[in-house]
Structure formats: structure tokens, C-alpha cells
């Protein structure tokens, strides 16, 4: 996947050249003074998609991600997920959508976009990233992310009835694949694991996640998932998940 950076005024957009731009556009190119390629910053606006009657759904959770149909404006024959970055907890009292500016490449949207693209290129089951936008406001910034929507996907939290052991073991094996790649998912929960109709398991929402050497964080990820399952009264799913995890690689530390 080739990524290119476009600047339009105060907005910086990191996007997948293969989806939106001429394939001859050099990767990692910073363009100033206007949009040289086909990417429109308005695509990060919910109002844009609403105006074109292209909002087809909404995901639960903070920030209320929108499902938008890119085909309706002749962009791509697929749907995208538009997610604004929102703060939670005490920090949200200061600002729900602004973060402290510490540099473009350290912004949450650019970090997540680059990490997702890297994992996607490795063949790991993450949605294909489309673009990330950072809008600078002096010492702060706001951000948003576009990814390809996984057609027909359901959150693991919605697939727990019956405790299908084969499915749960695939969940564990998938987590093990990500751990083998070094991914520390700081919010591993039953809503960030998706199941598509072909029964594949996917991992989403890589905000604040990072690549690390093996360590205690792996067990911390699994414990976080276990706490999430407890909220859905699904603690009985844990043994099968751990069984799939252990079978997919070396035993846990």
C-alpha cells in the first residue's frame, strides 16, 4: 500500500494512493497550496455524506462512526466507515474532539493510519485504511479516519449466543496472530473484534495501539478482553478463546 500526504490549508490528509489517486503519485509526497489529486477533504464531513444521501448506518460507541456509501458519489464500489476521534473520561470535559499538537506524525490519526496500513500489508485481518485527516488549530488538532467497511460484519459481542467453540477458538488464534506481529491492542474488547459472514475474525480500532516486543502486555490484552466478555455475561467463552490462542503459537508467558 502506498501512502501519500496532502495538505489543504490547515488540513493534512494521509491517504491510500491505490484507492483514491493516480497510481503514479509518488508515495509520502507532501502537496501544499491545494489538492493536486482527487482527494476531497469534504469526505471527512458527515454533512457531505448526508447531503448526498449516502449515510447508510451508524456504529455504536463514542464518536458514533458513520457508515457511508462511496459508490453513491462514484468514488469506489464499497462502503466506508467515517470515525471522528473523540475523547472520553475527564479529558472530554476540556474538549471532546481536540488533542494537543505535538507534530503531524505523532497525531493519533496518522499513527493509526500508518499502523493499520502496515498490518494490512502483512496480510493481517484489519479493514483496509482509506485516509486519515488532521486539522490543526494552533496548539491543538482534530482528526478523523476513513476505513473500508467489512460487509455484513457483526461484533463478537453480538455472536456470543451459543458459545460456538470453533468460532471462539478462531478468535483466540486471530489475537495470537496479532501478538506474533507485535501488536499491543490497548482496547481489546468484544466490540473491536468483528465476525464477517465467511466466519473470518477481524480486529478494528487501532487508536493508541503500537508494535512492541513480547512481554506482559500480551496477557494484559487478554485480561482486558476477559473483562469485556464479563460485561456481556460471557465469561464461559474465555476458555475456548485461550485454547485457540495457545494452539496458534507458543504458550503464554
Tab-separated table of C-alpha atoms in Angstrom:
chain	number	residue	atom	x	y	z
A	1	UNK	CA	0.000	0.000	0.000
A	2	UNK	CA	1.347	3.409	-0.981
A	3	UNK	CA	0.538	6.312	1.317
A	4	UNK	CA	0.716	9.960	0.291
A	5	UNK	CA	0.271	13.131	2.327
A	6	UNK	CA	-1.755	16.061	1.039
A	7	UNK	CA	-2.038	19.490	2.655
A	8	UNK	CA	-5.020	21.756	2.017
A	9	UNK	CA	-4.820	24.848	4.210
A	10	UNK	CA	-4.757	23.669	7.836
A	11	UNK	CA	-5.760	20.148	6.862
A	12	UNK	CA	-3.296	17.300	6.403
A	13	UNK	CA	-4.551	14.120	4.759
A	14	UNK	CA	-2.690	10.814	4.685
A	15	UNK	CA	-4.338	8.558	2.133
A	16	UNK	CA	-4.022	5.335	0.219
A	17	UNK	CA	-2.860	6.210	-3.270
A	18	UNK	CA	-4.281	2.979	-4.673
A	19	UNK	CA	-7.858	3.798	-3.691
A	20	UNK	CA	-8.109	7.483	-4.450
A	21	UNK	CA	-5.243	8.744	-6.546
A	22	UNK	CA	-3.324	8.184	-9.730
A	23	UNK	CA	-1.011	5.240	-9.095
A	24	UNK	CA	1.914	7.279	-10.399
A	25	UNK	CA	1.684	9.724	-7.484
A	26	UNK	CA	4.927	9.343	-5.503
A	27	UNK	CA	4.409	7.901	-2.010
A	28	UNK	CA	4.964	10.122	1.014
A	29	UNK	CA	4.589	13.280	-1.090
A	30	UNK	CA	3.549	16.477	0.681
A	31	UNK	CA	1.497	18.743	-1.575
A	32	UNK	CA	0.859	22.313	-0.450
A	33	UNK	CA	-1.418	25.039	-1.693
A	34	UNK	CA	-4.280	22.855	-2.889
A	35	UNK	CA	-5.441	19.398	-3.850
A	36	UNK	CA	-3.346	18.147	-6.750
A	37	UNK	CA	-5.044	14.769	-6.743
A	38	UNK	CA	-8.655	13.651	-6.434
A	39	UNK	CA	-8.989	13.590	-2.667
A	40	UNK	CA	-11.607	15.958	-1.267
A	41	UNK	CA	-11.321	16.959	2.432
A	42	UNK	CA	-15.132	17.169	2.492
A	43	UNK	CA	-15.230	13.369	2.555
A	44	UNK	CA	-14.383	13.595	6.263
A	45	UNK	CA	-17.554	15.581	6.928
A	46	UNK	CA	-20.770	13.867	7.975
A	47	UNK	CA	-22.650	16.748	6.384
A	48	UNK	CA	-21.149	15.924	2.967
A	49	UNK	CA	-22.434	12.340	3.069
A	50	UNK	CA	-25.809	13.383	4.444
A	51	UNK	CA	-26.190	15.919	1.643
A	52	UNK	CA	-25.601	13.147	-0.912
A	53	UNK	CA	-27.950	10.759	0.911
A	54	UNK	CA	-25.019	8.393	1.332
A	55	UNK	CA	-25.140	7.670	5.080
A	56	UNK	CA	-26.266	4.050	5.360
A	57	UNK	CA	-25.784	3.360	9.057
A	58	UNK	CA	-24.053	4.139	12.291
A	59	UNK	CA	-21.882	2.131	14.673
A	60	UNK	CA	-22.337	2.208	18.454
A	61	UNK	CA	-19.784	3.788	20.759
A	62	UNK	CA	-18.184	7.135	21.480
A	63	UNK	CA	-17.925	9.283	18.360
A	64	UNK	CA	-20.740	7.431	16.579
A	65	UNK	CA	-18.889	6.219	13.487
A	66	UNK	CA	-20.906	6.575	10.287
A	67	UNK	CA	-21.232	4.002	7.511
A	68	UNK	CA	-21.155	5.806	4.180
A	69	UNK	CA	-21.644	4.519	0.641
A	70	UNK	CA	-18.750	5.661	-1.546
A	71	UNK	CA	-20.474	4.218	-4.618
A	72	UNK	CA	-23.208	6.850	-4.435
A	73	UNK	CA	-20.730	9.554	-5.368
A	74	UNK	CA	-18.790	7.328	-7.801
A	75	UNK	CA	-15.685	7.009	-5.615
A	76	UNK	CA	-15.446	3.262	-5.087
A	77	UNK	CA	-17.727	0.249	-5.209
A	78	UNK	CA	-17.704	-0.166	-1.446
A	79	UNK	CA	-18.823	1.374	1.811
A	80	UNK	CA	-16.564	3.239	4.202
A	81	UNK	CA	-16.543	3.886	7.929
A	82	UNK	CA	-16.054	7.529	8.929
A	83	UNK	CA	-14.841	7.946	12.505
A	84	UNK	CA	-14.098	11.215	14.248
A	85	UNK	CA	-11.626	10.992	17.120
A	86	UNK	CA	-13.394	11.699	20.414
A	87	UNK	CA	-12.010	11.927	23.900
A	88	UNK	CA	-13.536	10.172	26.867
A	89	UNK	CA	-13.306	10.407	30.617
A	90	UNK	CA	-12.064	13.504	32.386
A	91	UNK	CA	-10.247	14.771	29.275
A	92	UNK	CA	-13.578	15.191	27.469
A	93	UNK	CA	-14.509	17.923	29.937
A	94	UNK	CA	-11.819	20.096	28.404
A	95	UNK	CA	-12.551	19.144	24.805
A	96	UNK	CA	-14.314	16.191	23.217
A	97	UNK	CA	-12.627	16.492	19.833
A	98	UNK	CA	-9.341	18.410	20.276
A	99	UNK	CA	-5.916	16.983	21.092
A	100	UNK	CA	-2.624	18.678	21.935
A	101	UNK	CA	-0.494	19.270	18.840
A	102	UNK	CA	2.890	17.531	19.142
A	103	UNK	CA	3.612	17.106	15.433
A	104	UNK	CA	1.821	15.669	12.426
A	105	UNK	CA	3.386	12.213	12.526
A	106	UNK	CA	2.575	11.901	16.229
A	107	UNK	CA	-1.110	12.702	15.714
A	108	UNK	CA	-3.467	9.869	16.601
A	109	UNK	CA	-4.994	9.670	13.135
A	110	UNK	CA	-1.664	9.465	11.266
A	111	UNK	CA	-0.304	6.906	13.741
A	112	UNK	CA	-3.383	4.718	13.394
A	113	UNK	CA	-3.427	5.040	9.606
A	114	UNK	CA	0.221	4.022	9.256
A	115	UNK	CA	-0.103	1.156	11.741
A	116	UNK	CA	-3.244	-0.188	10.073
A	117	UNK	CA	-1.625	0.033	6.637
A	118	UNK	CA	1.425	-1.846	7.898
A	119	UNK	CA	-0.663	-4.668	9.365
A	120	UNK	CA	-2.842	-4.782	6.246
A	121	UNK	CA	0.251	-5.164	4.076
A	122	UNK	CA	1.315	-8.097	6.263
A	123	UNK	CA	-1.939	-9.869	5.464
A	124	UNK	CA	-3.411	-9.472	8.932
A	125	UNK	CA	-7.213	-9.171	9.182
A	126	UNK	CA	-7.740	-5.423	9.593
A	127	UNK	CA	-10.038	-3.260	7.445
A	128	UNK	CA	-8.230	-1.560	4.600
A	129	UNK	CA	-7.464	2.039	5.617
A	130	UNK	CA	-8.585	4.736	3.181
A	131	UNK	CA	-7.388	8.022	4.655
A	132	UNK	CA	-6.710	9.983	7.827
A	133	UNK	CA	-7.232	13.716	8.267
A	134	UNK	CA	-5.679	16.046	10.819
A	135	UNK	CA	-6.885	19.655	11.082
A	136	UNK	CA	-4.547	21.891	13.039
A	137	UNK	CA	-5.924	24.615	15.296
A	138	UNK	CA	-2.849	26.346	16.697
A	139	UNK	CA	-1.664	24.239	19.635
A	140	UNK	CA	-4.384	21.633	19.151
A	141	UNK	CA	-5.844	19.494	16.385
A	142	UNK	CA	-8.935	17.500	15.438
A	143	UNK	CA	-8.818	14.263	13.463
A	144	UNK	CA	-10.867	11.694	11.572
A	145	UNK	CA	-10.295	8.365	9.856
A	146	UNK	CA	-11.850	6.572	6.883
A	147	UNK	CA	-11.617	2.784	6.514
A	148	UNK	CA	-13.309	0.243	4.269
A	149	UNK	CA	-16.412	-1.239	5.893
A	150	UNK	CA	-16.464	-5.010	6.340
A	151	UNK	CA	-19.678	-6.081	4.643
A	152	UNK	CA	-22.067	-7.909	6.939
A	153	UNK	CA	-19.678	-7.841	9.898
A	154	UNK	CA	-21.015	-8.270	13.424
A	155	UNK	CA	-19.211	-7.550	16.669
A	156	UNK	CA	-18.113	-10.560	18.689
A	157	UNK	CA	-20.402	-9.219	21.420
A	158	UNK	CA	-23.343	-9.992	19.113
A	159	UNK	CA	-22.140	-13.519	18.286
A	160	UNK	CA	-21.747	-14.980	21.768
A	161	UNK	CA	-25.088	-16.757	21.997
A	162	UNK	CA	-24.444	-20.476	21.899
A	163	UNK	CA	-20.714	-20.076	22.575
A	164	UNK	CA	-19.663	-21.731	19.321
A	165	UNK	CA	-16.277	-23.238	20.343
A	166	UNK	CA	-14.930	-23.227	16.780
A	167	UNK	CA	-15.652	-19.507	16.433
A	168	UNK	CA	-14.189	-18.700	19.835
A	169	UNK	CA	-11.025	-20.648	19.076
A	170	UNK	CA	-10.672	-18.695	15.816
A	171	UNK	CA	-10.952	-15.510	17.865
A	172	UNK	CA	-8.101	-16.690	20.079
A	173	UNK	CA	-5.988	-17.756	17.103
A	174	UNK	CA	-6.543	-14.369	15.446
A	175	UNK	CA	-5.438	-12.496	18.561
A	176	UNK	CA	-2.351	-14.721	18.662
A	177	UNK	CA	-1.505	-13.733	15.062
A	178	UNK	CA	-1.587	-10.073	16.011
A	179	UNK	CA	0.520	-10.693	19.098
A	180	UNK	CA	3.049	-12.578	16.977
A	181	UNK	CA	3.269	-9.448	14.814
A	182	UNK	CA	3.889	-7.399	17.979
A	183	UNK	CA	0.576	-5.553	18.150
A	184	UNK	CA	-0.360	-4.291	21.595
A	185	UNK	CA	-4.090	-3.544	21.272
A	186	UNK	CA	-4.821	-1.268	24.217
A	187	UNK	CA	-8.603	-1.656	23.927
A	188	UNK	CA	-9.122	-5.307	23.066
A	189	UNK	CA	-12.806	-5.888	23.724
A	190	UNK	CA	-15.803	-7.781	22.376
A	191	UNK	CA	-16.825	-4.886	20.131
A	192	UNK	CA	-13.440	-4.400	18.483
A	193	UNK	CA	-13.415	-7.987	17.222
A	194	UNK	CA	-15.677	-8.412	14.194
A	195	UNK	CA	-17.012	-11.562	12.548
A	196	UNK	CA	-17.847	-11.474	8.830
A	197	UNK	CA	-20.362	-13.826	7.144
A	198	UNK	CA	-17.485	-16.014	5.912
A	199	UNK	CA	-16.678	-16.556	9.637
A	200	UNK	CA	-13.386	-14.675	9.477
A	201	UNK	CA	-12.321	-12.749	12.567
A	202	UNK	CA	-11.147	-9.131	12.188
A	203	UNK	CA	-9.622	-6.589	14.562
A	204	UNK	CA	-10.571	-2.914	14.419
A	205	UNK	CA	-9.908	0.390	16.211
A	206	UNK	CA	-6.123	0.623	16.476
A	207	UNK	CA	-6.144	4.084	18.052
A	208	UNK	CA	-3.193	4.383	20.509
A	209	UNK	CA	-2.058	0.844	19.668
A	210	UNK	CA	1.602	0.114	18.912
A	211	UNK	CA	4.087	-2.562	17.949
A	212	UNK	CA	6.171	-3.972	20.807
A	213	UNK	CA	8.473	-6.805	21.729
A	214	UNK	CA	6.820	-9.775	23.507
A	215	UNK	CA	6.007	-9.038	27.138
A	216	UNK	CA	3.415	-8.799	29.874
A	217	UNK	CA	1.250	-6.598	27.661
A	218	UNK	CA	0.068	-9.738	25.830
A	219	UNK	CA	-1.576	-11.117	28.956
A	220	UNK	CA	-2.894	-7.636	29.733
A	221	UNK	CA	-4.655	-7.609	26.338
A	222	UNK	CA	-6.273	-10.968	27.061
A	223	UNK	CA	-7.315	-9.887	30.532
A	224	UNK	CA	-8.934	-6.778	29.091
A	225	UNK	CA	-10.901	-8.936	26.663
A	226	UNK	CA	-11.951	-11.183	29.538
A	227	UNK	CA	-13.287	-8.176	31.453
A	228	UNK	CA	-15.182	-7.095	28.357
A	229	UNK	CA	-16.755	-10.531	27.967
A	230	UNK	CA	-17.808	-10.433	31.623
A	231	UNK	CA	-19.842	-7.309	30.874
A	232	UNK	CA	-21.802	-9.390	28.370
A	233	UNK	CA	-22.173	-12.268	30.832
A	234	UNK	CA	-19.985	-14.373	28.576
A	235	UNK	CA	-17.136	-15.442	30.850
A	236	UNK	CA	-17.712	-19.023	29.681
A	237	UNK	CA	-16.311	-18.004	26.277
A	238	UNK	CA	-12.862	-17.349	27.735
A	239	UNK	CA	-11.507	-20.946	27.905
A	240	UNK	CA	-12.192	-21.595	24.223
A	241	UNK	CA	-10.591	-18.277	23.233
A	242	UNK	CA	-7.487	-19.054	25.278
A	243	UNK	CA	-7.387	-22.561	23.846
A	244	UNK	CA	-7.358	-21.153	20.309
A	245	UNK	CA	-4.750	-18.606	21.325
A	246	UNK	CA	-2.394	-21.222	22.782
A	247	UNK	CA	-2.831	-23.639	19.902
A	248	UNK	CA	-1.862	-20.926	17.414
A	249	UNK	CA	1.576	-20.309	18.909
A	250	UNK	CA	3.917	-20.723	21.845
A	251	UNK	CA	2.333	-20.884	25.285
A	252	UNK	CA	1.668	-17.594	27.005
A	253	UNK	CA	4.230	-16.195	29.422
